[in-house]
Coordinates of C-alpha atoms in Angstrom, one line a residue:
Chain H
M1 CA 109.6 109.6 107.8
A2 CA 111.9 107.4 109.8
A3 CA 110.6 108.9 113.1
A4 CA 107.1 108.4 112.1
L5 CA 107.7 104.8 111.1
E6 CA 108.9 104.1 114.7
I7 CA 105.5 104.7 116.1
P8 CA 104.7 101.9 118.6
H9 CA 102.2 99.3 117.6
D10 CA 99.6 100.3 120.2
R11 CA 99.8 104.0 119.2
L12 CA 99.4 102.9 115.5
R13 CA 96.2 101.0 116.2
Q14 CA 95.0 103.8 118.4
D15 CA 95.5 106.4 115.7
L16 CA 94.4 104.4 112.7
W17 CA 91.4 102.8 114.4
R18 CA 90.3 106.0 116.0
P19 CA 88.2 107.2 113.0
L20 CA 86.2 103.9 113.2
R21 CA 84.8 104.8 116.5
G22 CA 81.7 106.9 116.9
A23 CA 80.6 109.7 114.6
G24 CA 81.4 113.4 115.3
A25 CA 79.3 116.3 114.4
W26 CA 81.3 117.1 111.3
Y27 CA 80.9 113.5 110.1
I28 CA 77.1 113.6 110.5
V29 CA 76.9 117.0 108.8
A30 CA 79.1 115.7 105.9
V31 CA 77.0 112.5 105.5
V32 CA 73.8 114.5 105.5
L33 CA 75.1 117.0 103.0
V34 CA 76.4 114.5 100.5
G35 CA 73.4 112.3 101.2
L36 CA 71.1 115.1 100.2
L37 CA 73.1 115.6 97.0
V38 CA 73.0 111.9 96.2
G39 CA 69.3 111.9 96.9
W40 CA 68.8 114.9 94.5
G41 CA 70.8 113.0 91.8
L42 CA 68.7 109.9 92.3
F43 CA 65.5 112.1 92.0
A44 CA 66.8 113.6 88.7
W45 CA 67.6 110.1 87.4
G46 CA 64.2 108.9 88.4
Y47 CA 62.6 111.9 86.7
Q48 CA 64.6 111.1 83.5
I49 CA 63.4 107.4 83.6
R50 CA 59.8 108.4 84.2
T51 CA 59.6 111.3 81.7
G52 CA 62.0 110.0 79.1
I53 CA 65.5 110.8 77.9
G54 CA 64.2 113.9 76.2
V55 CA 64.6 115.8 79.5
V56 CA 68.3 115.9 79.0
G57 CA 70.1 118.4 76.8
K58 CA 71.7 115.8 74.4
R59 CA 70.1 116.1 71.0
R60 CA 71.1 115.2 67.5
P61 CA 74.0 115.5 66.6
V62 CA 75.4 115.6 70.2
M63 CA 74.2 112.3 71.4
W64 CA 77.1 111.7 73.8
S65 CA 77.4 114.5 76.3
F66 CA 77.6 114.9 80.1
Y67 CA 77.0 111.3 80.8
I68 CA 79.7 109.9 78.6
T69 CA 82.0 112.7 79.8
N70 CA 81.3 111.6 83.4
F71 CA 81.9 108.0 82.3
V72 CA 85.3 108.7 80.8
F73 CA 86.2 111.0 83.7
W74 CA 85.3 108.5 86.5
I75 CA 86.9 105.5 84.7
G76 CA 90.0 107.8 84.5
I77 CA 89.9 108.6 88.2
S78 CA 89.7 104.9 88.9
H79 CA 93.3 104.6 87.7
A80 CA 94.3 106.5 90.9
G81 CA 94.4 103.5 93.0
T82 CA 95.1 100.3 91.5
L83 CA 97.6 101.6 89.0
I84 CA 99.4 103.9 91.4
S85 CA 99.3 101.3 94.2
A86 CA 100.4 98.5 91.9
I87 CA 103.3 100.5 90.5
L88 CA 104.5 101.6 94.0
R89 CA 104.1 98.0 95.2
L90 CA 106.0 96.5 92.4
T91 CA 108.8 99.0 92.7
H92 CA 109.0 98.5 96.5
A93 CA 108.5 102.2 97.2
R94 CA 108.6 102.3 101.0
W95 CA 106.7 105.5 101.2
R96 CA 103.6 103.9 99.6
T97 CA 102.2 102.2 102.7
P98 CA 100.0 105.1 104.0
V99 CA 98.8 105.8 100.5
T100 CA 97.9 102.6 98.9
R101 CA 94.6 101.8 100.6
A102 CA 93.2 105.3 100.1
A103 CA 94.1 104.9 96.4
E104 CA 92.7 101.4 96.0
A105 CA 89.4 102.5 97.6
I106 CA 89.2 105.4 95.1
T107 CA 89.5 102.9 92.3
V108 CA 86.6 100.7 93.4
F109 CA 84.3 103.6 94.1
A110 CA 85.2 105.5 90.9
L111 CA 84.6 102.4 88.8
M112 CA 81.2 101.8 90.5
I113 CA 80.2 105.4 89.7
G114 CA 81.7 105.3 86.1
A115 CA 80.0 102.0 85.3
M116 CA 76.6 103.5 86.2
F117 CA 76.8 106.0 83.3
P118 CA 76.2 103.7 80.3
L119 CA 73.1 102.7 82.2
I120 CA 72.0 106.3 82.9
H121 CA 72.9 107.2 79.3
L122 CA 70.6 104.5 77.9
G123 CA 67.5 106.3 79.1
R124 CA 65.5 103.1 79.2
V125 CA 67.6 101.5 82.0
E126 CA 65.2 98.5 82.2
V127 CA 66.7 97.2 79.0
F128 CA 70.3 97.4 80.1
Y129 CA 70.8 93.7 79.6
W130 CA 70.6 94.3 75.9
L131 CA 74.3 95.2 76.3
V132 CA 75.1 91.7 77.4
P133 CA 76.4 89.7 74.5
L134 CA 73.9 86.9 74.7
P135 CA 73.2 84.8 71.6
N136 CA 71.3 86.4 68.9
E137 CA 68.3 84.1 69.0
R138 CA 66.4 86.7 71.0
G139 CA 66.3 88.8 67.9
L140 CA 68.0 91.7 69.5
W141 CA 70.7 91.9 66.9
P142 CA 73.4 93.4 69.2
N143 CA 76.6 94.3 67.6
F144 CA 79.2 92.0 69.2
R145 CA 82.0 93.6 67.4
S146 CA 81.2 97.0 68.9
P147 CA 83.9 98.6 71.1
L148 CA 81.1 99.2 73.7
V149 CA 81.1 95.4 74.3
W150 CA 84.9 95.7 74.8
D151 CA 84.1 98.3 77.4
M152 CA 81.8 96.1 79.3
T153 CA 84.2 93.2 79.5
A154 CA 87.1 95.6 80.4
I155 CA 85.3 97.4 83.1
F156 CA 83.9 94.1 84.6
T157 CA 87.4 92.6 84.7
Y158 CA 88.9 95.8 86.2
L159 CA 86.2 96.1 88.8
T160 CA 86.5 92.5 89.8
G161 CA 90.3 92.8 90.0
S162 CA 90.2 96.1 91.9
V163 CA 87.8 94.8 94.5
I164 CA 90.1 91.8 95.1
Y165 CA 93.1 94.0 95.1
L166 CA 91.6 96.2 97.7
Y167 CA 90.2 93.3 99.7
L168 CA 93.4 91.1 100.0
P169 CA 95.5 93.5 102.1
L170 CA 92.5 94.4 104.1
I171 CA 92.1 90.9 105.5
P172 CA 94.9 91.0 108.1
D173 CA 93.5 94.4 109.4
L174 CA 90.0 93.0 109.5
A175 CA 91.2 90.1 111.6
Q176 CA 92.8 92.4 114.1
L177 CA 89.6 94.5 114.2
R178 CA 87.6 91.3 114.6
N179 CA 89.6 90.6 117.8
H180 CA 88.9 94.0 119.3
A181 CA 85.4 94.9 118.0
A182 CA 82.0 94.0 119.5
G183 CA 78.4 93.6 118.2
W184 CA 77.6 94.0 114.5
R185 CA 81.1 95.2 113.7
R186 CA 82.6 92.1 115.2
R187 CA 80.2 90.0 113.1
L188 CA 81.1 92.0 110.0
Y189 CA 84.8 91.8 110.5
K190 CA 84.6 88.1 111.4
L191 CA 82.8 87.4 108.1
L192 CA 85.1 89.5 106.0
S193 CA 88.4 88.3 107.6
L194 CA 87.7 84.7 106.6
G195 CA 89.2 83.3 109.8
W196 CA 92.6 84.9 109.2
T197 CA 95.0 83.8 112.0
G198 CA 98.3 85.4 110.9
S199 CA 100.1 82.2 110.1
D200 CA 103.1 82.2 107.8
R201 CA 101.1 80.2 105.2
E202 CA 98.6 83.0 105.1
W203 CA 101.3 85.7 104.9
Q204 CA 103.2 84.0 102.2
A205 CA 100.1 83.3 100.2
L206 CA 99.0 86.9 100.6
E207 CA 102.4 88.2 99.5
R208 CA 102.4 86.0 96.4
A209 CA 98.8 86.9 95.5
M210 CA 99.5 90.6 95.9
K211 CA 102.6 90.5 93.7
L212 CA 100.7 88.6 91.0
M213 CA 97.7 90.8 91.3
A214 CA 99.8 94.0 91.1
G215 CA 101.2 92.8 87.8
M216 CA 97.9 91.7 86.4
I217 CA 96.0 94.8 87.5
L218 CA 98.5 97.0 85.8
A219 CA 97.9 95.3 82.5
V220 CA 94.1 95.5 83.0
A221 CA 94.2 99.1 84.1
V222 CA 96.1 100.2 81.0
S223 CA 93.8 98.1 78.8
V224 CA 90.6 99.6 80.4
H225 CA 91.4 103.2 79.6
T226 CA 92.8 102.2 76.2
V227 CA 89.5 100.5 75.4
V228 CA 87.6 103.6 76.6
A229 CA 89.8 105.7 74.2
W230 CA 89.0 103.2 71.4
D231 CA 85.3 103.8 71.9
F232 CA 86.1 107.1 70.2
A233 CA 89.1 106.3 68.1
M234 CA 87.3 103.5 66.2
A235 CA 84.8 106.1 64.9
L236 CA 85.7 108.0 61.8
A237 CA 84.7 111.2 63.5
P238 CA 86.8 114.4 63.2
T239 CA 89.7 114.4 65.7
W240 CA 88.7 111.1 67.2
H241 CA 90.2 108.7 64.7
S242 CA 93.7 109.0 66.2
T243 CA 96.3 106.3 66.9
I244 CA 97.6 108.0 70.0
F245 CA 94.1 108.2 71.7
G246 CA 94.9 105.0 73.7
P247 CA 98.1 106.3 75.4
Y248 CA 96.6 109.8 75.5
F249 CA 93.7 108.6 77.6
V250 CA 95.8 106.4 79.8
A251 CA 98.2 109.3 80.6
G252 CA 95.2 111.5 81.3
A253 CA 93.7 108.8 83.5
I254 CA 96.8 108.5 85.6
F255 CA 97.0 112.3 85.8
S256 CA 93.5 112.7 87.1
G257 CA 93.9 109.6 89.3
I258 CA 96.9 111.1 91.1
A259 CA 95.0 114.3 91.5
A260 CA 92.1 112.5 93.1
L261 CA 94.4 110.6 95.4
L262 CA 96.1 113.9 96.5
L263 CA 92.8 115.5 97.2
V264 CA 91.4 112.5 99.2
M265 CA 94.7 112.3 101.2
A266 CA 94.6 116.0 102.0
I267 CA 91.0 115.7 103.3
A268 CA 91.6 112.5 105.2
R269 CA 94.8 113.9 106.8
R270 CA 92.9 116.8 108.2
A271 CA 89.5 115.2 109.0
L272 CA 90.9 112.0 110.4
R273 CA 93.9 113.6 112.1
L274 CA 96.4 111.5 110.3
Q275 CA 99.2 114.1 110.2
A276 CA 101.7 111.6 111.6
Y277 CA 101.1 109.1 108.8
L278 CA 100.2 111.2 105.7
Q279 CA 103.3 113.3 105.9
P280 CA 104.6 116.1 103.7
L281 CA 106.9 113.5 102.1
H282 CA 103.9 111.6 100.7
F283 CA 102.4 114.8 99.3
D284 CA 105.7 115.9 97.9
N285 CA 106.3 112.6 96.1
L286 CA 102.8 112.6 94.7
A287 CA 103.0 116.2 93.7
K288 CA 106.2 115.4 91.7
L289 CA 104.3 112.6 90.0
L290 CA 101.4 115.0 89.3
L291 CA 103.8 117.5 87.8
L292 CA 105.4 114.8 85.6
M293 CA 102.0 113.7 84.4
S294 CA 101.0 117.3 83.7
L295 CA 104.0 117.7 81.4
L296 CA 103.1 114.4 79.7
W297 CA 99.6 115.6 79.3
V298 CA 100.8 118.8 77.6
Y299 CA 103.0 116.7 75.3
F300 CA 100.0 114.5 74.2
T301 CA 97.7 117.5 73.9
V302 CA 100.1 119.4 71.7
S303 CA 100.8 116.3 69.5
E304 CA 97.1 115.6 69.1
N305 CA 96.2 119.2 68.1
L306 CA 99.4 119.9 66.1
T307 CA 98.7 116.9 63.8
V308 CA 95.2 118.1 63.3
W309 CA 96.3 121.7 62.5
Y310 CA 99.1 120.6 60.2
G311 CA 96.8 118.1 58.3
N312 CA 94.4 121.0 57.7
E313 CA 91.5 118.6 57.0
P314 CA 88.3 120.8 56.9
A315 CA 86.2 118.7 59.1
E316 CA 89.0 118.4 61.8
M317 CA 89.8 122.1 61.5
A318 CA 86.2 122.9 62.2
V319 CA 86.4 121.0 65.5
L320 CA 89.8 122.5 66.3
G321 CA 88.5 126.0 65.6
E322 CA 85.5 125.4 67.9
R323 CA 87.9 124.3 70.7
L324 CA 90.6 127.0 70.3
R325 CA 88.6 130.1 69.4
G326 CA 84.9 129.2 69.1
R327 CA 82.1 128.3 71.4
Y328 CA 84.2 126.0 73.5
A329 CA 87.3 128.2 73.7
P330 CA 86.7 129.4 77.3
L331 CA 86.5 125.9 78.5
F332 CA 89.6 124.9 76.5
W333 CA 91.7 127.6 78.0
V334 CA 90.4 127.0 81.5
M335 CA 91.5 123.4 80.9
V336 CA 95.0 124.5 79.9
V337 CA 95.3 126.7 83.0
C338 CA 94.0 124.0 85.3
N339 CA 96.0 121.1 83.8
F340 CA 99.2 122.8 83.0
A341 CA 99.7 126.4 84.3
I342 CA 98.6 125.9 87.9
P343 CA 100.5 122.6 88.6
F344 CA 103.5 123.9 86.6
V345 CA 103.9 127.0 88.7
L346 CA 102.8 125.7 92.1
L347 CA 104.6 122.3 91.9
G348 CA 107.4 123.2 89.5
I349 CA 108.8 125.9 91.7
R350 CA 110.2 124.0 94.6
R351 CA 109.7 126.8 97.1
L352 CA 106.0 126.9 96.4
R353 CA 105.5 123.2 96.7
S354 CA 103.6 122.3 99.8
I355 CA 100.6 120.2 101.0
G356 CA 98.4 123.2 100.3
T357 CA 99.6 123.9 96.8
A358 CA 99.6 120.2 96.0
T359 CA 96.0 120.0 97.1
L360 CA 95.1 123.2 95.1
S361 CA 96.8 121.8 92.0
A362 CA 95.0 118.5 92.4
A363 CA 91.6 120.2 92.6
A364 CA 92.5 122.3 89.5
V365 CA 93.6 119.2 87.6
L366 CA 90.3 117.4 88.4
I367 CA 88.4 120.3 87.0
G368 CA 90.8 120.5 84.0
M369 CA 90.5 116.8 83.3
W370 CA 86.7 116.8 83.4
L371 CA 86.8 119.7 80.9
E372 CA 89.3 117.7 78.8
R373 CA 86.9 114.8 78.6
F374 CA 84.0 117.1 77.7
L375 CA 86.1 118.9 75.0
I376 CA 87.1 115.6 73.4
I377 CA 83.5 114.5 73.2
V378 CA 81.1 117.4 72.6
P379 CA 82.8 119.6 70.0
T380 CA 83.5 116.6 67.7
L381 CA 79.8 115.6 67.9
A382 CA 78.6 119.2 67.4
R383 CA 80.7 119.6 64.2
P384 CA 80.2 116.4 62.2
R385 CA 81.6 116.1 58.7
L386 CA 78.4 117.3 57.1
P387 CA 78.0 121.1 58.0
A388 CA 74.2 120.8 57.5
A389 CA 74.1 118.5 60.5
W390 CA 76.1 120.9 62.8
G391 CA 74.5 121.5 66.2
T392 CA 75.0 122.7 69.7
Y393 CA 74.7 121.3 73.2
S394 CA 73.6 122.7 76.5
P395 CA 73.1 120.5 79.5
S396 CA 69.8 120.4 81.3
W397 CA 69.3 120.5 85.1
V398 CA 68.9 116.7 85.0
E399 CA 72.4 116.1 83.6
I400 CA 73.9 118.8 85.9
S401 CA 72.2 117.3 89.0
I402 CA 73.4 113.8 88.1
T403 CA 76.9 115.0 87.5
V404 CA 77.0 116.8 90.9
A405 CA 75.6 113.7 92.5
T406 CA 78.4 111.5 91.3
F407 CA 80.9 113.6 93.2
A408 CA 78.7 113.5 96.2
T409 CA 78.4 109.7 95.8
M410 CA 82.2 109.4 95.8
A411 CA 82.3 111.4 99.0
F412 CA 79.5 109.4 100.5
L413 CA 81.1 106.1 99.8
Y414 CA 84.4 107.3 101.1
L415 CA 82.8 108.6 104.3
I416 CA 81.2 105.1 104.9
F417 CA 84.5 103.4 104.0
C418 CA 86.4 105.5 106.5
K419 CA 84.0 104.5 109.3
L420 CA 84.2 100.8 108.6
F421 CA 87.9 100.2 107.6
P422 CA 91.2 101.8 108.5
I423 CA 92.2 104.1 105.7
V424 CA 95.9 103.3 106.3
A425 CA 96.9 99.6 106.4
V426 CA 98.1 99.0 110.0
W427 CA 100.0 95.9 109.3
E428 CA 101.7 97.2 106.1
Y429 CA 102.7 100.3 107.9
K430 CA 104.2 98.3 110.8
H431 CA 105.9 95.9 108.4
A432 CA 107.5 98.8 106.5
S433 CA 108.8 100.2 109.8
D434 CA 110.2 96.8 110.8
R435 CA 112.2 96.6 107.6
Chain P
M1 CA 102.2 67.1 120.7
L2 CA 101.9 70.8 119.9
L3 CA 104.7 73.0 121.3
T4 CA 104.0 76.7 121.1
G5 CA 106.8 79.2 121.8
E6 CA 106.2 83.0 122.2
F7 CA 109.0 85.3 121.0
A8 CA 109.5 89.0 121.5
D9 CA 111.4 89.7 118.3
R10 CA 112.1 88.4 114.8
E11 CA 115.8 87.6 115.4
A12 CA 115.0 85.1 118.2
T13 CA 112.3 83.5 116.2
V14 CA 114.6 83.0 113.2
T15 CA 117.3 81.5 115.5
A16 CA 114.7 79.1 116.8
L17 CA 113.6 78.2 113.3
R18 CA 117.1 77.6 112.1
A19 CA 117.7 75.3 115.1
L20 CA 114.5 73.4 114.5
R21 CA 115.3 72.9 110.8
A22 CA 118.9 71.8 111.7
K23 CA 117.4 69.2 114.0
G24 CA 115.4 67.8 111.2
F25 CA 112.0 69.3 111.8
D26 CA 110.1 69.5 108.5
P27 CA 108.5 72.9 107.5
E28 CA 105.2 71.1 107.4
A29 CA 105.4 70.5 111.1
I30 CA 106.1 74.2 111.9
D31 CA 103.8 77.2 111.9
L32 CA 104.6 80.8 112.5
Y33 CA 102.0 83.3 113.7
S34 CA 102.4 87.0 113.7
P35 CA 100.4 90.2 113.4
E36 CA 102.7 91.3 110.6
P37 CA 104.6 89.2 108.1
V38 CA 108.0 88.0 109.3
E39 CA 110.7 88.1 106.7
L40 CA 112.6 84.8 106.5
E41 CA 115.6 83.8 104.5
P42 CA 114.9 81.5 101.6
G43 CA 114.7 77.8 102.4
L44 CA 113.9 78.3 106.1
L45 CA 110.1 78.0 106.0
D46 CA 109.2 77.9 102.3
R47 CA 105.7 76.9 101.4
P48 CA 105.4 75.3 97.9
S49 CA 103.0 77.3 95.8
R50 CA 101.2 76.8 92.5
M51 CA 99.8 80.2 92.4
S52 CA 101.6 81.5 89.3
L53 CA 100.8 78.3 87.4
A54 CA 97.1 78.6 88.5
A55 CA 97.0 82.1 87.2
V56 CA 98.3 81.0 83.8
A57 CA 95.9 78.0 83.8
G58 CA 93.0 80.2 84.8
G59 CA 93.9 82.7 82.1
V60 CA 94.2 80.1 79.4
T61 CA 90.9 78.4 80.4
A62 CA 89.0 81.7 80.5
C63 CA 90.5 82.7 77.1
L64 CA 89.3 79.4 75.5
L65 CA 85.9 79.8 77.1
A66 CA 85.7 83.4 75.8
V67 CA 86.7 82.3 72.3
A68 CA 84.1 79.5 72.3
F69 CA 81.4 81.9 73.6
V70 CA 82.1 84.7 71.2
Y71 CA 82.4 82.2 68.3
Y72 CA 79.0 80.7 69.3
T73 CA 77.3 84.1 69.7
Q74 CA 78.6 85.3 66.3
T75 CA 77.9 82.3 64.3
S76 CA 74.5 81.4 65.8
Y77 CA 73.1 84.5 64.0
P78 CA 75.6 85.5 61.4
L79 CA 75.0 89.2 61.1
V80 CA 77.6 91.2 59.1
T81 CA 78.4 94.6 60.7
G82 CA 80.8 97.2 59.3
G83 CA 82.0 94.8 56.6
M84 CA 83.9 92.7 59.1
P85 CA 84.1 88.9 59.0
I86 CA 81.5 87.1 61.1
F87 CA 84.3 85.8 63.4
S88 CA 87.0 88.5 63.5
L89 CA 90.0 88.4 65.8
W90 CA 90.5 92.1 65.4
A91 CA 87.0 92.9 66.6
T92 CA 87.0 90.4 69.5
G93 CA 90.6 90.3 70.6
V94 CA 90.0 92.8 73.4
I95 CA 87.2 90.6 74.8
F96 CA 89.6 87.6 74.8
Y97 CA 92.3 89.6 76.5
E98 CA 90.0 90.9 79.2
M99 CA 88.5 87.5 79.8
T100 CA 92.0 86.0 80.0
M101 CA 93.0 88.5 82.7
L102 CA 89.7 87.9 84.5
G103 CA 90.4 84.1 84.6
A104 CA 93.9 84.7 85.8
I105 CA 92.7 87.1 88.6
A106 CA 90.0 84.7 89.7
A107 CA 92.4 81.8 89.8
T108 CA 94.9 83.8 91.8
F109 CA 92.3 84.7 94.3
L110 CA 91.1 81.1 94.6
L111 CA 94.6 79.8 95.0
F112 CA 95.3 82.4 97.7
L113 CA 92.3 81.2 99.6
W114 CA 93.4 77.6 99.1
E115 CA 97.1 77.9 99.9
S116 CA 96.5 80.2 102.9
G117 CA 94.2 77.6 104.3
L118 CA 91.3 80.1 104.6
L119 CA 89.1 77.9 102.4
G120 CA 89.3 74.7 104.3
R121 CA 89.0 73.6 107.9
R122 CA 92.3 73.9 109.8
A123 CA 93.6 70.8 111.4
F124 CA 95.1 72.7 114.3
P125 CA 93.6 75.9 115.8
A126 CA 95.7 79.0 115.8
P127 CA 96.9 80.5 119.1
E128 CA 94.0 82.3 120.7
A129 CA 95.1 85.9 120.8
L130 CA 98.0 87.3 118.9
D131 CA 99.7 89.8 121.1
P132 CA 100.9 92.8 119.1
G133 CA 104.7 92.7 118.7
R134 CA 104.8 89.0 119.7
I135 CA 105.6 86.1 117.3
Y136 CA 104.4 82.5 118.0
L137 CA 106.2 79.5 116.7
R138 CA 104.4 76.2 116.9
V139 CA 105.9 72.8 116.3
R140 CA 104.0 69.6 115.9
C141 CA 106.2 66.8 117.2
E142 CA 106.2 63.2 118.5
P143 CA 106.6 62.8 122.2
H144 CA 110.2 61.7 121.8
Q145 CA 111.0 64.9 119.9
L146 CA 109.6 67.2 122.6
V147 CA 112.8 67.8 124.4
T148 CA 114.8 68.6 121.3
A149 CA 112.1 71.0 120.1
G150 CA 112.0 72.6 123.5
E151 CA 115.8 73.1 123.6
C152 CA 115.6 74.8 120.2
L153 CA 113.1 77.3 121.5
F154 CA 114.8 77.9 124.8
E155 CA 118.2 78.4 123.3
A156 CA 116.8 81.0 121.0
G157 CA 115.4 83.0 123.8
V158 CA 111.7 82.1 123.9
V159 CA 109.6 84.2 126.3
R160 CA 107.0 81.5 127.1
V161 CA 106.3 78.0 126.0
K162 CA 103.0 76.1 126.0
K163 CA 102.5 72.4 125.5
D164 CA 99.2 71.0 124.1
K165 CA 98.0 67.7 123.0
L166 CA 97.2 67.3 119.3
P167 CA 93.5 67.7 118.8

């Protein structure tokens, strides 16, 4: 780490700005591939809007399905950045510098993707503004006391804060890029760098703002996923009406966020040739965090299911039975393997812990956490309190296409971001080395 | 007059700054330019800030606006849902909290723009190109202070000095 931090300034710029120049064959292939998937997802959404919401698999009683699973999953992923970056910033963790921007970008993109799902779920997207708590004179009778309104305000605040939190430390890098770029890039960087000169007034204001923002964004991030959890917990549905849903969701969000960050870092390290900057130490530290969150996730999952089992309430037992040994049991046990067994073995045994196993564990956790969100939502809705209303759910090609497209959208946005902005903050890296 | 000194390292810059402050130069008359932040001891070149206060003020203002807005929306068409009171703190507390944080975040960002000088026009242009690894120290002084300021810079080991007229 120390050796890497002593990289001269010119080499730093050369290495970290290299990905901004030109586009290699792999980049074009990747953009085309994910672009096609995004296009397919947009086609599926267009088909749903044109034909009607009946083209999706959600039916009474399972009215929340893939779309809300994706919503919760992506909002969870968004905790990668801001939360992790803010914690590391506030605790002055020196190793954070190559990691923070990659994490903050994940937050913004994941939030943008997640926030799309209430709109997609609506079916009639043209009436999305009915969600806005405007006065009742329009005769819409929206329920202002609904947790869904909490969601809207929480996500809007988090998105605004996260964009600012990503943007602030980008400004000095943008100013440096402005001084060395030409053409449209120079115009773009000039516009975004706001005339940054590198004066001590600017640095001091930036440092103060980042400290304040880190504290505030932590509070907002925790509240956002708590509010998402309360969407469920406020309903008197079996296994949802739980007091630990807030912290359970927040822990799960941080868990999946770290996994997303590890995966993005592993890809960026190889694709952008950043081996000197994203070092085994960074993966090792994040892998330990991932392992810790895995254990915390197990604790919450056991607590949640044990209280349901011990209570032996028939409606809740029906849902638990569906999860553990019924229709959804295969998904449940795959989730346990992905979220616990794989990270526990690969990251818990020191000799096995490496960049490769950390990446593999991260990929497994992402699958596991998506399944966890699905298993929280669908079995409960499929087994309501009235047995006569029980039903099943199978996703249609539209839901599957849109779900796949969200992952492609994340990749697409990241590919664009990597071409426009350095994925590692040059000035922060240099500053850390000077200290 | 504007006296700009170019330094090769942080230590020399800090020595020059200490000397300038000891000779009575006010922090308002001194600017430091660098591609990375330079860590300075407290009191050397402190810039007064109201950012924390602005964050609190922004949060309180946004919270009051949110309370007023929610109260208005709920009482303008009093619709009972779920047996809750028309204006219920339990059901709307989250909205107030989120709007408070939004106000604090927005105020912090605006104060950052204001205090950094990025919002307004600068009275004095910055050095044209910041050489990586170099630190520039600029002093605004009266003609009779020029020699003293120059001595402070040279004694600290300045690499190059440039003298300009105030625009």
